[in-house]
Structure formats: C-alpha cells, structure tokens
Coordinates of C-alpha atoms in Angstrom, one line a residue:
M1 CA 15.5 -0.9 17.9
P2 CA 11.8 -1.8 17.5
Y3 CA 9.4 0.0 19.8
R4 CA 7.1 -2.2 21.9
S5 CA 3.9 -0.7 23.2
P6 CA 3.4 -1.1 27.0
V7 CA 0.2 -3.2 26.6
S8 CA 1.0 -5.5 29.5
D9 CA 1.7 -2.6 31.8
Y10 CA -1.7 -1.1 31.2
E11 CA -3.4 -4.5 31.6
F12 CA -1.8 -4.7 35.0
I13 CA -2.7 -1.1 35.9
F14 CA -6.3 -1.5 34.9
D15 CA -6.6 -4.9 36.7
H16 CA -4.9 -3.9 39.9
I17 CA -3.9 -0.3 40.4
V18 CA -6.7 1.9 38.8
P19 CA -9.4 -0.7 38.2
M20 CA -11.2 -0.4 34.9
A21 CA -13.9 -2.5 36.5
D22 CA -14.9 0.5 38.6
I23 CA -15.5 2.5 35.4
A24 CA -17.2 -0.4 33.6
A25 CA -19.6 -0.8 36.6
T26 CA -21.2 2.5 35.6
E27 CA -24.1 2.7 33.1
R28 CA -22.2 5.2 31.0
F29 CA -19.2 2.9 30.4
A30 CA -20.8 -0.5 30.8
D31 CA -19.3 -1.6 27.5
A32 CA -15.7 -1.2 28.8
Q33 CA -15.5 -4.7 30.2
K34 CA -12.1 -6.4 30.5
D35 CA -12.4 -8.2 27.2
V36 CA -13.1 -4.9 25.4
S37 CA -10.4 -3.1 27.3
D38 CA -7.8 -5.7 26.6
A39 CA -8.7 -5.9 22.9
I40 CA -8.5 -2.1 22.5
L41 CA -5.0 -2.1 24.2
A42 CA -3.8 -4.9 21.9
E43 CA -5.0 -3.3 18.7
A44 CA -3.6 0.1 19.6
G45 CA -0.3 -1.6 20.4
K46 CA -0.2 -3.2 17.0
L47 CA -0.9 0.1 15.2
S48 CA 1.7 1.9 17.3
D49 CA 4.4 -0.7 16.8
D50 CA 3.8 -1.6 13.2
I51 CA 2.6 1.6 11.5
L52 CA 3.5 4.6 13.7
A53 CA 6.9 3.7 15.2
P54 CA 8.7 3.4 11.8
L55 CA 7.7 7.0 11.2
Q56 CA 9.5 8.3 14.3
R57 CA 13.0 8.7 12.8
V58 CA 11.7 9.5 9.3
G59 CA 9.8 12.5 10.8
D60 CA 12.9 13.8 12.6
L61 CA 15.0 13.7 9.5
N62 CA 12.3 15.2 7.2
P63 CA 10.8 18.2 9.0
A64 CA 7.4 19.6 8.0
R65 CA 8.0 22.4 5.5
L66 CA 6.0 25.3 4.0
E67 CA 6.0 25.5 0.2
N68 CA 4.1 28.2 -1.6
G69 CA 1.7 28.5 1.3
V70 CA 1.1 24.7 1.6
V71 CA 2.4 22.6 4.5
R72 CA 4.1 19.4 3.4
T73 CA 4.5 16.7 6.1
A74 CA 7.2 14.0 6.3
P75 CA 7.0 10.9 4.0
G76 CA 4.5 8.4 5.3
F77 CA 2.8 10.8 7.7
A78 CA -0.4 11.2 5.7
E79 CA -0.7 7.4 5.3
G80 CA 0.0 6.9 9.0
F81 CA -2.7 9.4 10.0
R82 CA -5.2 7.8 7.6
A83 CA -4.5 4.4 9.2
L84 CA -5.0 5.9 12.6
A85 CA -8.2 7.7 11.6
E86 CA -9.7 4.7 9.8
G87 CA -9.2 2.6 12.9
G88 CA -11.4 5.0 14.8
W89 CA -8.7 6.0 17.2
V90 CA -9.3 9.8 16.9
G91 CA -12.8 9.3 18.3
I92 CA -12.1 6.6 20.9
S93 CA -13.7 8.6 23.7
A94 CA -16.0 10.7 21.6
D95 CA -19.8 10.7 21.7
P96 CA -21.2 7.7 19.8
E97 CA -24.0 10.0 18.5
Y98 CA -21.4 11.5 16.2
G99 CA -19.5 8.4 15.4
G100 CA -17.2 8.0 18.4
M101 CA -16.5 4.8 20.3
G102 CA -17.7 6.4 23.6
L103 CA -15.0 4.6 25.6
P104 CA -13.4 5.8 28.8
M105 CA -10.8 8.5 28.9
A106 CA -8.6 6.0 30.8
L107 CA -8.5 3.9 27.6
C108 CA -7.9 6.9 25.5
T109 CA -5.0 7.9 27.7
A110 CA -3.5 4.5 27.4
V111 CA -3.8 4.6 23.6
N112 CA -2.2 8.1 23.5
D113 CA 0.7 6.8 25.6
M114 CA 1.4 4.1 23.1
M115 CA 1.0 6.3 20.1
T116 CA 3.3 9.0 21.6
G117 CA 6.0 6.5 22.4
A118 CA 5.8 5.3 18.8
C119 CA 5.8 8.8 17.1
I120 CA 4.8 11.9 19.0
S121 CA 5.1 14.2 16.0
L122 CA 2.2 12.3 14.4
Q123 CA 0.2 11.7 17.6
L124 CA -0.1 15.4 18.2
C125 CA -2.6 15.7 15.3
P126 CA -5.3 13.4 16.8
L127 CA -4.5 14.7 20.3
L128 CA -5.6 18.2 19.2
S129 CA -8.7 16.9 17.5
Q130 CA -9.7 15.0 20.6
G131 CA -9.5 18.1 22.7
Q132 CA -11.5 20.1 20.2
I133 CA -14.1 17.3 20.0
E134 CA -14.6 17.5 23.8
A135 CA -14.8 21.3 23.7
L136 CA -17.5 21.2 21.0
E137 CA -19.4 18.5 22.8
H138 CA -19.7 20.6 25.9
H139 CA -20.1 24.1 24.4
A140 CA -21.1 24.3 20.7
S141 CA -24.5 24.8 19.3
D142 CA -26.3 21.8 17.8
A143 CA -25.7 23.1 14.3
I144 CA -21.9 23.2 14.8
K145 CA -22.0 19.8 16.5
D146 CA -23.9 18.3 13.7
L147 CA -21.6 19.7 11.1
Y148 CA -18.2 19.3 12.7
L149 CA -18.3 16.5 15.2
P150 CA -18.8 13.6 12.8
K151 CA -16.0 14.7 10.6
L152 CA -13.6 15.5 13.4
T153 CA -14.4 12.2 15.1
S154 CA -13.8 10.2 11.9
G155 CA -10.5 12.0 11.3
E156 CA -11.8 13.3 8.0
W157 CA -11.2 16.8 9.4
T158 CA -8.7 17.8 12.1
G159 CA -8.8 20.4 14.8
T160 CA -6.5 22.9 16.4
M161 CA -6.5 25.4 19.3
N162 CA -5.5 29.0 18.8
L163 CA -4.7 30.9 22.0
T164 CA -1.1 32.2 21.9
E165 CA -0.1 35.5 20.3
P166 CA 3.4 37.1 20.2
Q167 CA 2.5 39.4 23.1
A168 CA 0.0 37.0 24.9
G169 CA 1.3 33.7 26.0
T170 CA 0.2 32.6 29.5
D171 CA -1.5 35.9 29.8
V172 CA -4.2 35.0 27.3
G173 CA -6.2 38.0 28.3
A174 CA -3.7 40.3 26.6
L175 CA -4.7 38.9 23.1
R176 CA -5.4 41.4 20.3
T177 CA -7.3 39.2 17.8
K178 CA -10.6 40.8 16.9
A179 CA -14.0 39.4 16.0
E180 CA -16.5 41.7 14.3
P181 CA -20.2 40.6 13.8
N182 CA -21.2 40.2 10.2
G183 CA -24.9 40.6 10.8
D184 CA -25.7 37.1 9.5
G185 CA -24.7 35.0 12.6
T186 CA -21.1 34.8 11.4
Y187 CA -18.1 36.9 12.6
S188 CA -15.0 38.4 10.9
I189 CA -11.9 37.2 12.7
S190 CA -8.6 39.2 12.3
G191 CA -5.3 38.7 14.1
Q192 CA -2.2 36.5 14.4
K193 CA -1.7 33.4 16.4
I194 CA 1.5 31.5 17.1
Y195 CA 2.6 28.0 18.1
I196 CA -0.4 26.4 16.3
T197 CA 0.2 22.7 16.2
Y198 CA -0.9 21.1 12.9
G199 CA -2.3 24.5 11.8
D200 CA -2.1 23.0 8.3
H201 CA -1.1 19.7 6.7
D202 CA -1.4 17.6 3.6
F203 CA -3.6 14.9 5.1
G204 CA -6.7 16.1 3.2
G205 CA -10.0 17.2 4.5
N206 CA -10.5 20.5 6.4
V207 CA -8.5 22.0 9.3
C208 CA -10.9 23.4 11.9
H209 CA -9.5 26.2 14.1
L210 CA -10.9 27.1 17.5
V211 CA -9.8 30.7 17.8
L212 CA -9.9 33.0 20.8
A213 CA -10.8 36.6 19.9
R214 CA -12.4 39.7 21.4
L215 CA -15.7 41.2 20.3
P216 CA -16.1 45.0 20.0
D217 CA -17.9 45.1 23.4
G218 CA -15.6 42.6 25.1
V219 CA -14.1 44.0 28.3
P220 CA -10.3 43.9 28.7
G221 CA -8.7 40.8 30.1
P222 CA -9.8 37.1 29.9
K223 CA -13.5 37.8 30.8
G224 CA -14.0 39.6 27.5
I225 CA -12.8 36.8 25.3
S226 CA -15.0 34.7 23.0
L227 CA -14.3 31.5 21.1
F228 CA -14.9 30.9 17.4
M229 CA -14.8 28.0 15.0
V230 CA -12.8 29.2 11.9
P231 CA -12.4 26.5 9.3
K232 CA -9.7 26.5 6.6
Y233 CA -12.4 25.9 4.1
I234 CA -16.0 27.3 4.6
P235 CA -18.4 24.3 4.5
D236 CA -20.8 24.4 1.6
E237 CA -24.6 23.6 1.8
N238 CA -23.7 19.9 1.8
G239 CA -21.2 20.2 4.7
N240 CA -18.2 19.6 2.4
P241 CA -15.2 21.9 2.3
G242 CA -16.0 24.8 0.0
V243 CA -14.3 28.1 -0.7
A244 CA -11.0 28.9 1.1
N245 CA -11.4 31.1 4.2
D246 CA -9.3 34.2 4.7
L247 CA -6.6 32.6 6.7
R248 CA -3.1 31.4 6.0
V249 CA 0.1 29.9 7.4
V250 CA 2.7 32.7 7.6
S251 CA 5.6 30.4 8.6
L252 CA 6.6 27.3 10.4
E253 CA 8.6 27.4 13.6
H254 CA 12.1 25.8 13.5
K255 CA 12.0 23.8 16.7
L256 CA 14.3 21.9 19.0
G257 CA 12.3 18.7 18.5
I258 CA 9.0 17.3 17.1
H259 CA 10.3 18.4 13.7
A260 CA 7.7 16.6 11.7
S261 CA 4.8 18.3 13.6
P262 CA 4.1 21.6 11.8
T263 CA 4.0 24.4 14.4
C264 CA 2.4 27.3 12.5
V265 CA 2.2 31.1 12.7
M266 CA -1.4 31.7 11.6
E267 CA -2.8 34.9 10.1
Y268 CA -6.5 35.6 10.1
S269 CA -7.5 38.4 7.8
G270 CA -11.2 38.8 8.2
A271 CA -11.8 35.1 8.2
T272 CA -15.3 33.9 8.7
G273 CA -16.0 32.3 12.0
W274 CA -18.9 31.0 14.1
L275 CA -19.4 31.6 17.8
V276 CA -18.8 28.6 20.1
G277 CA -20.5 28.9 23.4
E278 CA -21.7 32.3 24.8
E279 CA -20.2 35.7 24.0
H280 CA -17.4 36.8 26.3
N281 CA -17.2 33.3 27.8
G282 CA -14.7 31.8 25.4
M283 CA -12.2 30.9 28.1
A284 CA -14.6 28.4 29.8
A285 CA -14.9 26.5 26.5
M286 CA -11.2 26.7 25.7
F287 CA -10.4 25.4 29.2
T288 CA -12.4 22.3 28.4
M289 CA -10.0 21.7 25.5
M290 CA -6.9 22.7 27.5
N291 CA -7.7 20.4 30.4
N292 CA -8.1 17.5 28.0
A293 CA -4.7 18.5 26.4
R294 CA -3.0 18.8 29.8
L295 CA -3.7 15.2 30.6
G296 CA -2.7 14.3 27.1
V297 CA 0.6 16.2 27.4
G298 CA 1.4 14.5 30.7
I299 CA 0.9 11.1 29.0
Q300 CA 3.1 12.3 26.1
G301 CA 5.9 12.6 28.6
V302 CA 5.3 9.1 29.8
G303 CA 5.1 7.7 26.3
I304 CA 8.4 9.2 25.2
A305 CA 10.0 8.1 28.5
E306 CA 8.9 4.5 27.7
A307 CA 10.5 4.7 24.2
A308 CA 13.7 6.3 25.6
Y309 CA 13.9 3.6 28.3
Q310 CA 13.5 0.8 25.8
H311 CA 16.2 2.3 23.7
A312 CA 18.6 2.6 26.7
V313 CA 17.9 -0.9 27.9
A314 CA 18.7 -2.4 24.5
Y315 CA 22.0 -0.4 24.4
A316 CA 23.0 -1.3 27.9
M317 CA 22.3 -5.0 27.2
D318 CA 24.6 -4.9 24.2
R319 CA 27.4 -2.4 25.0
K320 CA 30.6 -3.9 26.4
Q321 CA 32.6 -1.4 28.4
G322 CA 34.7 -2.1 31.5
A323 CA 34.7 -5.1 33.7
T324 CA 32.4 -5.8 36.7
K325 CA 32.4 -8.5 39.3
L326 CA 28.7 -9.2 39.0
E327 CA 28.3 -12.9 39.2
G328 CA 26.0 -14.2 36.4
G329 CA 26.0 -10.8 34.7
K330 CA 25.6 -10.0 31.0
G331 CA 29.1 -8.8 30.5
T332 CA 27.8 -5.5 29.3
I333 CA 27.3 -2.1 30.9
I334 CA 24.0 -3.2 32.3
D335 CA 26.1 -4.9 35.0
H336 CA 27.5 -1.6 36.3
A337 CA 25.9 -0.4 39.5
D338 CA 25.3 3.2 38.2
V339 CA 23.8 2.1 34.9
R340 CA 21.6 -0.3 36.8
R341 CA 20.6 2.6 39.1
M342 CA 19.7 4.8 36.2
L343 CA 17.6 2.1 34.4
T344 CA 15.7 1.1 37.5
S345 CA 15.0 4.7 38.4
M346 CA 13.7 5.2 34.8
K347 CA 11.5 2.1 35.0
A348 CA 10.1 3.0 38.5
D349 CA 9.3 6.6 37.5
I350 CA 7.6 5.6 34.3
F351 CA 5.3 3.3 36.3
A352 CA 4.5 6.0 38.8
A353 CA 3.8 8.7 36.2
R354 CA 1.7 6.2 34.1
A355 CA -0.4 5.2 37.2
I356 CA -1.0 8.9 38.2
A357 CA -2.2 9.7 34.6
A358 CA -4.5 6.6 34.7
A359 CA -5.9 7.7 38.0
C360 CA -6.6 11.2 36.7
A361 CA -8.3 9.8 33.6
S362 CA -10.3 7.4 35.8
A363 CA -11.5 10.3 37.9
I364 CA -12.6 12.1 34.7
D365 CA -14.5 9.0 33.6
L366 CA -16.3 8.6 37.0
T367 CA -17.2 12.3 36.9
T368 CA -18.7 11.8 33.4
A369 CA -20.5 8.7 34.4
T370 CA -21.9 9.9 37.8
G371 CA -21.6 13.7 38.0
D372 CA -20.3 13.2 41.5
A373 CA -18.6 16.2 42.9
T374 CA -16.0 14.2 44.7
H375 CA -14.8 12.6 41.5
R376 CA -14.8 16.0 39.8
A377 CA -12.6 17.5 42.5
R378 CA -10.2 14.6 42.3
A379 CA -9.9 14.9 38.5
A380 CA -9.3 18.6 38.8
L381 CA -6.6 18.1 41.5
L382 CA -4.8 15.3 39.6
T383 CA -4.7 17.1 36.2
P384 CA -1.8 19.5 37.0
I385 CA 0.1 16.7 38.8
A386 CA -0.3 14.3 35.9
K387 CA 0.7 16.9 33.4
A388 CA 3.7 18.3 35.3
F389 CA 5.1 15.0 36.7
G390 CA 4.5 13.0 33.5
S391 CA 6.4 15.6 31.4
D392 CA 9.1 16.0 34.0
V393 CA 9.6 12.2 34.0
G394 CA 9.8 12.2 30.2
I395 CA 12.5 14.8 30.3
A396 CA 14.5 13.1 33.1
V397 CA 14.2 9.6 31.6
S398 CA 15.2 10.8 28.2
A399 CA 18.2 12.6 29.7
E400 CA 19.3 9.4 31.6
G401 CA 18.9 7.5 28.3
L402 CA 21.5 9.8 26.7
Q403 CA 23.8 9.3 29.7
I404 CA 23.5 5.5 29.4
H405 CA 24.6 5.8 25.8
G406 CA 27.6 7.8 26.8
G407 CA 29.3 9.6 23.9
M408 CA 27.1 7.7 21.4
G409 CA 24.1 9.3 22.9
F410 CA 25.4 12.7 21.7
V411 CA 25.6 11.3 18.2
E412 CA 22.3 11.7 16.4
E413 CA 22.5 8.5 14.5
T414 CA 21.9 6.4 17.6
G415 CA 18.5 8.0 18.0
A416 CA 18.8 8.6 21.7
A417 CA 19.0 12.4 21.4
Q418 CA 15.7 12.6 19.6
F419 CA 13.8 11.6 22.6
S420 CA 15.3 14.4 24.7
R421 CA 14.6 16.9 21.9
D422 CA 11.1 15.8 21.3
V423 CA 10.0 15.6 24.9
R424 CA 11.4 18.9 26.0
I425 CA 8.3 20.8 24.9
T426 CA 6.0 18.9 27.1
S427 CA 6.9 20.8 30.3
I428 CA 6.2 24.1 28.4
Y429 CA 3.1 23.8 26.3
E430 CA -0.5 23.7 27.6
G431 CA 0.7 25.7 30.6
T432 CA 4.2 25.4 31.8
N433 CA 4.8 23.1 34.7
G434 CA 5.3 26.1 36.9
I435 CA 1.8 27.2 36.0
Q436 CA 0.5 23.7 36.7
A437 CA 2.1 23.9 40.2
M438 CA 0.6 27.4 40.9
D439 CA -2.8 26.1 39.8
L440 CA -2.4 23.2 42.2
V441 CA -1.6 25.3 45.3
A442 CA -4.1 28.1 44.5
R443 CA -7.2 27.2 42.5
K444 CA -7.1 23.5 43.4
M445 CA -6.7 24.4 47.1
M446 CA -9.8 26.7 47.2
D447 CA -11.6 23.9 49.0
G448 CA -9.2 24.2 51.9
G449 CA -7.3 21.1 50.8
E450 CA -10.4 18.8 51.0
A451 CA -9.7 17.0 47.7
A452 CA -6.1 16.5 48.6
N453 CA -6.9 15.3 52.1
A454 CA -9.3 12.7 50.7
I455 CA -6.4 11.2 48.6
F456 CA -4.1 11.3 51.6
E457 CA -6.6 9.4 53.7
E458 CA -6.8 6.7 51.0
I459 CA -3.0 6.4 50.8
E460 CA -2.6 6.1 54.6
N461 CA -5.5 3.6 54.9
H462 CA -3.9 1.4 52.2
A463 CA -0.5 1.7 53.9
E464 CA -2.0 0.5 57.1
K465 CA -3.4 -2.5 55.3
A466 CA -0.1 -3.2 53.7
K467 CA 1.9 -3.3 56.9
G468 CA 1.3 -7.0 57.4
Q469 CA 2.9 -7.8 54.1
F470 CA 5.5 -5.0 53.6
P471 CA 5.9 -3.3 57.0
D472 CA 8.9 -1.2 56.2
L473 CA 7.6 0.0 52.8
A474 CA 4.1 0.7 54.2
E475 CA 5.5 2.7 57.1
A476 CA 7.6 4.7 54.7
V477 CA 4.7 5.5 52.5
W478 CA 2.4 6.4 55.5
S479 CA 5.1 8.7 57.0
A480 CA 5.8 10.4 53.6
C481 CA 2.1 11.0 53.1
E482 CA 1.7 12.5 56.5
T483 CA 4.6 14.9 55.7
V484 CA 2.9 16.0 52.5
C485 CA -0.4 16.3 54.3
E486 CA 1.1 18.6 56.8
T487 CA 2.8 20.7 54.1
T488 CA -0.6 21.0 52.4
E489 CA -2.1 22.4 55.7
W490 CA 0.8 24.9 55.8
L491 CA 0.1 26.0 52.2
V492 CA -3.6 26.4 52.7
A493 CA -2.9 28.5 55.8
Q494 CA -0.9 31.1 53.8
G495 CA -2.9 34.2 53.0
D496 CA -0.3 35.5 50.6
L497 CA -0.5 33.4 47.5
N498 CA 3.1 34.3 46.7
D499 CA 4.1 32.2 49.7
R500 CA 2.4 29.3 48.1
F501 CA 3.7 30.0 44.6
A502 CA 7.3 30.1 45.8
G503 CA 7.2 26.5 46.8
A504 CA 4.6 25.3 44.4
V505 CA 6.9 23.3 42.1
P506 CA 8.6 21.3 44.9
Y507 CA 5.2 20.7 46.5
L508 CA 3.7 19.3 43.3
R509 CA 6.8 17.0 43.0
A510 CA 6.5 15.8 46.6
F511 CA 2.8 15.1 46.1
A512 CA 3.6 13.1 42.9
R513 CA 6.3 11.2 44.8
V514 CA 3.8 10.1 47.4
L515 CA 1.2 9.2 44.8
G516 CA 3.8 7.1 42.9
A517 CA 4.8 5.3 46.1
H518 CA 1.2 4.5 46.8
Y519 CA 0.7 2.9 43.4
H520 CA 4.0 1.0 43.7
L521 CA 2.9 -0.3 47.1
K522 CA -0.4 -1.4 45.5
A523 CA 1.6 -3.2 42.8
A524 CA 3.8 -4.9 45.3
M525 CA 0.7 -6.1 47.2
T526 CA -0.5 -8.1 44.1
G527 CA 2.1 -10.7 44.8
D528 CA 4.1 -10.0 41.6
A529 CA 7.7 -10.5 42.7
T530 CA 9.1 -8.1 40.0
R531 CA 6.7 -5.4 40.9
A532 CA 7.6 -5.8 44.5
K533 CA 11.3 -5.3 43.7
L534 CA 10.5 -2.2 41.7
A535 CA 8.3 -0.9 44.5
R536 CA 11.1 -1.4 47.1
F537 CA 13.5 0.6 44.8
Y538 CA 11.1 3.5 44.4
I539 CA 10.1 3.7 48.0
E540 CA 13.6 3.3 49.5
R541 CA 15.5 5.4 47.0
L542 CA 13.1 7.9 45.3
L543 CA 10.4 8.6 47.8
P544 CA 12.8 10.1 50.4
E545 CA 13.1 13.1 48.1
H546 CA 9.8 14.3 49.5
V547 CA 11.5 15.5 52.7
G548 CA 13.6 18.1 51.0
L549 CA 10.8 19.0 48.6
C550 CA 8.4 19.7 51.5
A551 CA 11.0 21.7 53.4
H552 CA 11.5 23.8 50.3
A553 CA 7.7 24.3 49.9
R554 CA 7.3 25.6 53.4
V555 CA 9.9 28.3 53.3
G556 CA 7.6 30.9 51.7
A557 CA 8.4 33.7 49.3
A558 CA 10.7 36.0 51.3
G559 CA 14.0 34.4 50.3
I560 CA 13.0 34.4 46.7
Y561 CA 13.2 38.2 46.6
E562 CA 16.3 38.7 48.7
L563 CA 18.4 39.0 45.6
S564 CA 17.2 42.0 43.6
A565 CA 16.6 41.9 39.9
D566 CA 19.7 44.0 39.4
E567 CA 21.7 41.6 41.5
L568 CA 20.5 38.7 39.5
A569 CA 21.5 40.4 36.3
A570 CA 24.9 41.4 37.6

C-alpha cells in the first residue's frame, strides 16, 4: 500500500501539543513561523511519499553488496539520496553560514520521522551526516569547518561515526585504534571499526569518517580517547576529493533488517586524519553526535511504527475472516474487538512517542536559542526517554502489525515482516535501551531529580486544569504522575546505583507512559472528538501499566542476584 507521511499529525502537535510558536518566538528561530513550518512538513511529506517510499521494498530485496572493495547500493538509492540532498534536507537544521537551513531540531525530527517511515535504509545516510555536522559545528577547528561543513550540509559528501570495535562495544574506553602524530598537524590512524553505517556507498563525493582513537600518551579508558576526521579521499588544495586514504571496507554485515543500508567493517591502516576538538577529549565531541543520533533513532522507531500501522489498517479494512455482530461494521477483521484493540493501541502509542520526541527536540531548540539551563536539563532528561520509548513502540507496533496480518504476516511478500526486521535494531544501536534507562536513573538524576520534578509539576498542573472538562481522565493522569514522582524520589534516595539500575527499564517505561498520557490529555483538551477518544483509550487502558512498572522499579537489585550465574546457566 502507498505510504502517507503524517503531515497532519505534526501540524496538530506543533499547533497544540509542543507549540512551534514557542520556538519561533526566539530570535534564533524567528523564521520558523507557522507558514514556514507547514510548508516544510508538506514538502518533506511529498518527497517521502513519492520518492523514498517506493525504494523501501526494493532495498529489502536488493541488499547492499561489496564488489572488489566497492560498495554497491540498491537500485534507485543513489537517485533517491540525490533528490534528498538537492532538496536541502540533509542540512535542514545546520548552520546557514555553511549552507544549512538553520531550522529547528523539532522540524528536523518531524522530517526524519517521515523519511524513516518511507525508507529507513536510505534515511540512515543523512541521519549520520546530520549528527556529524552538529559535532563539527561544536568541536572542530575553523579550518575543518570551512572545508567539510559546506559539503556535508549540501549532501555532496556524507558522514559516519566510528566508535565500536570487536572488543569494545558499549565500553568504548576499551578501544585499540591508535593515532600517531605525523609531525605536520596530521595523524596516522590504525585500527578496525565495526557496525559503521554507510561506511561506503556509490552515491559519489567523499565519505567522511569521525574516528575515535588513542594517542600514544592517552591514558587507558574513555578519558584518553581523541577524535579524528578521516576522509575516504584526502582533499586536495582546492578542497576536492584527491588521493585515496589508507582505509577500506573489509566486509558488510549480513543483518536481520535494513538490508539496503551498508553496515561496514572498516580497516584503517595508517590513514591520514585530523584532530577534532582537544586531544584526549574525543568522547565529549562524539557524545554531541551520539545525542543527536539518539533522538534520531527514537524517531526512527516512531516512523517505522507509522508505516507498519498504516499497512496493518489497510489489511484489516480489507481482510474478511469470521463474522462479528458489530452494527454498521465493515464486514472485515477490523470489526473484531481484539483487532480493534491492537490497532487503537498502535495509534495511541505512536502519538505518545511522537509527542515525546517532539518535546525533546523542542527543548533542544530552546536550549540552542536561549542557553537556558532549565531547557538544557529537560533536553538531557528527555533524550533517553525519547530514544528508548520511541524504539520500543516501533518494535511493539510492528509486531502487532504482523499479528493483525495473521499467517500472511509471516509471508514476506505482504511486506509486514520487513517493518519488524528493520525496526529491531533501533533498541540496540546508539546505546541499547537498557543503557538509556541506566543513564536516566544515574547521570540524569545527578540533580536530585530536579529536572524530572519540573516536568511532573507541569503535568499535574495541567491535569488540574483539565478536571473541569475531563475529570476522570485528568484525575488518572494526576494520580499516575504522583506515583512516578514518588518512584523518582525513591530512586534518587538509593546510594547503591545497582538498586537504581535493576529497575531502570521499567522506570523509564513508566515515565514515558505518564508523558504520553499528558500529551494525550492535552490533545483531548483541544476539542477534537477523535483525539479525545484516543486519549480516553490510552489513559484508561495503557496508562495503568505504570503501577506495575513503578512497583518493579522500587524493588532494588537484591532479587536480581538471587539466582547465581551457574543457576541461570543450568
């Protein structure tokens, strides 16, 4: 079935839930008025629906391949990327000084949602470039900015991030890649990196690798790591791709999904690189890129959930199977109570996850525009929630889509299985969702829960205002928020971080459930009857999960270790 970008959903969110007007009221984003915002959404929707979506199935059936050291992408991918780049979409939030649109991250997030739903395997390429652009804007020298940012922003060149090694995944500090000074301001980079998305392709231009490596005097662990720009082709005196650098693609991973996205094993054999940021401070620069990517990955989950939902609705509207007594029904499986339950749950969770991601992006924009510490803390707090909940929703919705298709969902030709295969990686890369939850209850609670409590106060104040219009729903949201607030206080009081970590995942889920309920209640308050019905479903049927989740979060770590490792293996 044709994919339809959720343009109207974002117009609603930016008008009523996470107001774009608040962002446009700042001097930094004064151009992001409603007419501009709506035009951007409409044009991104057209590109996604007409150009990118037809490549979704093509890419799955024609995986990227490595031929004589050259990566070949699926038919139409190079043309699709060029259309995307020529439209300026890679640089939508990049600095105008280097050719970017300079628009809010909230709009960039919405565009990435649409493009992911259309074709995640292609969208991954600009997503990585966007993260690299942000890292260079914040940390690179003027010389590197002047050379690389215009070409990355235009899509003439593309960017990657190189962290993981066979022995160093989440524990990045265990990396072995070395950087030796050449004495001329450049460095010789040697080592192997794995899981490098779009480490090479046949789109043309240059591939610009940001590589973590350790200098000879770098101390062990993450504090001794530096970051380097290592291009596929060394730029000549005119800034054009010159001689080939000493790097190569060793192999491509054979993956469960995102087949058309080349995931490379990269070998650096004394490749020439340039330092980005300060020596031994590479993790600070790389985390700029990773945090950008974490929000991007969360919205990837939402985008694929949207596509899977549309696919499932179309099938349910058409498939006749069994009789129901629903008066005025369609006569197809969409009349069955359980199918209706699944579809409504899918739709409700997509809205909740989309609103959370938009709120996170908005906080990032307000931080950029004002430098205000409150917005900065909120953006930091919401990032792991947006990443983990968005990707979890993508996985759950895609699985429900398969279930709605029944046996046909297990048949590849229907296309339902591809969504589940493609989205599964989103809870793993850019920090697993367990890592996101641990970050939430540890680093993001170093303020004693202040940033979280500020959000809880907003939710409860809004619930109080909503009691006149939706007394039962408002009371449910207020009560749930209070429970999560109390759980936050319990977590903050635990001196042993393991007691926090043991319940981190259910805590993050409970927090997301309450945030989702808050945004659904705001949607209901607009007077839109359909939104009110969806809000009632979410608040009455999905929000109650927070009770068990919070109970789980407050148990602590003791029970986790009652079964020994040997007993688990028995």
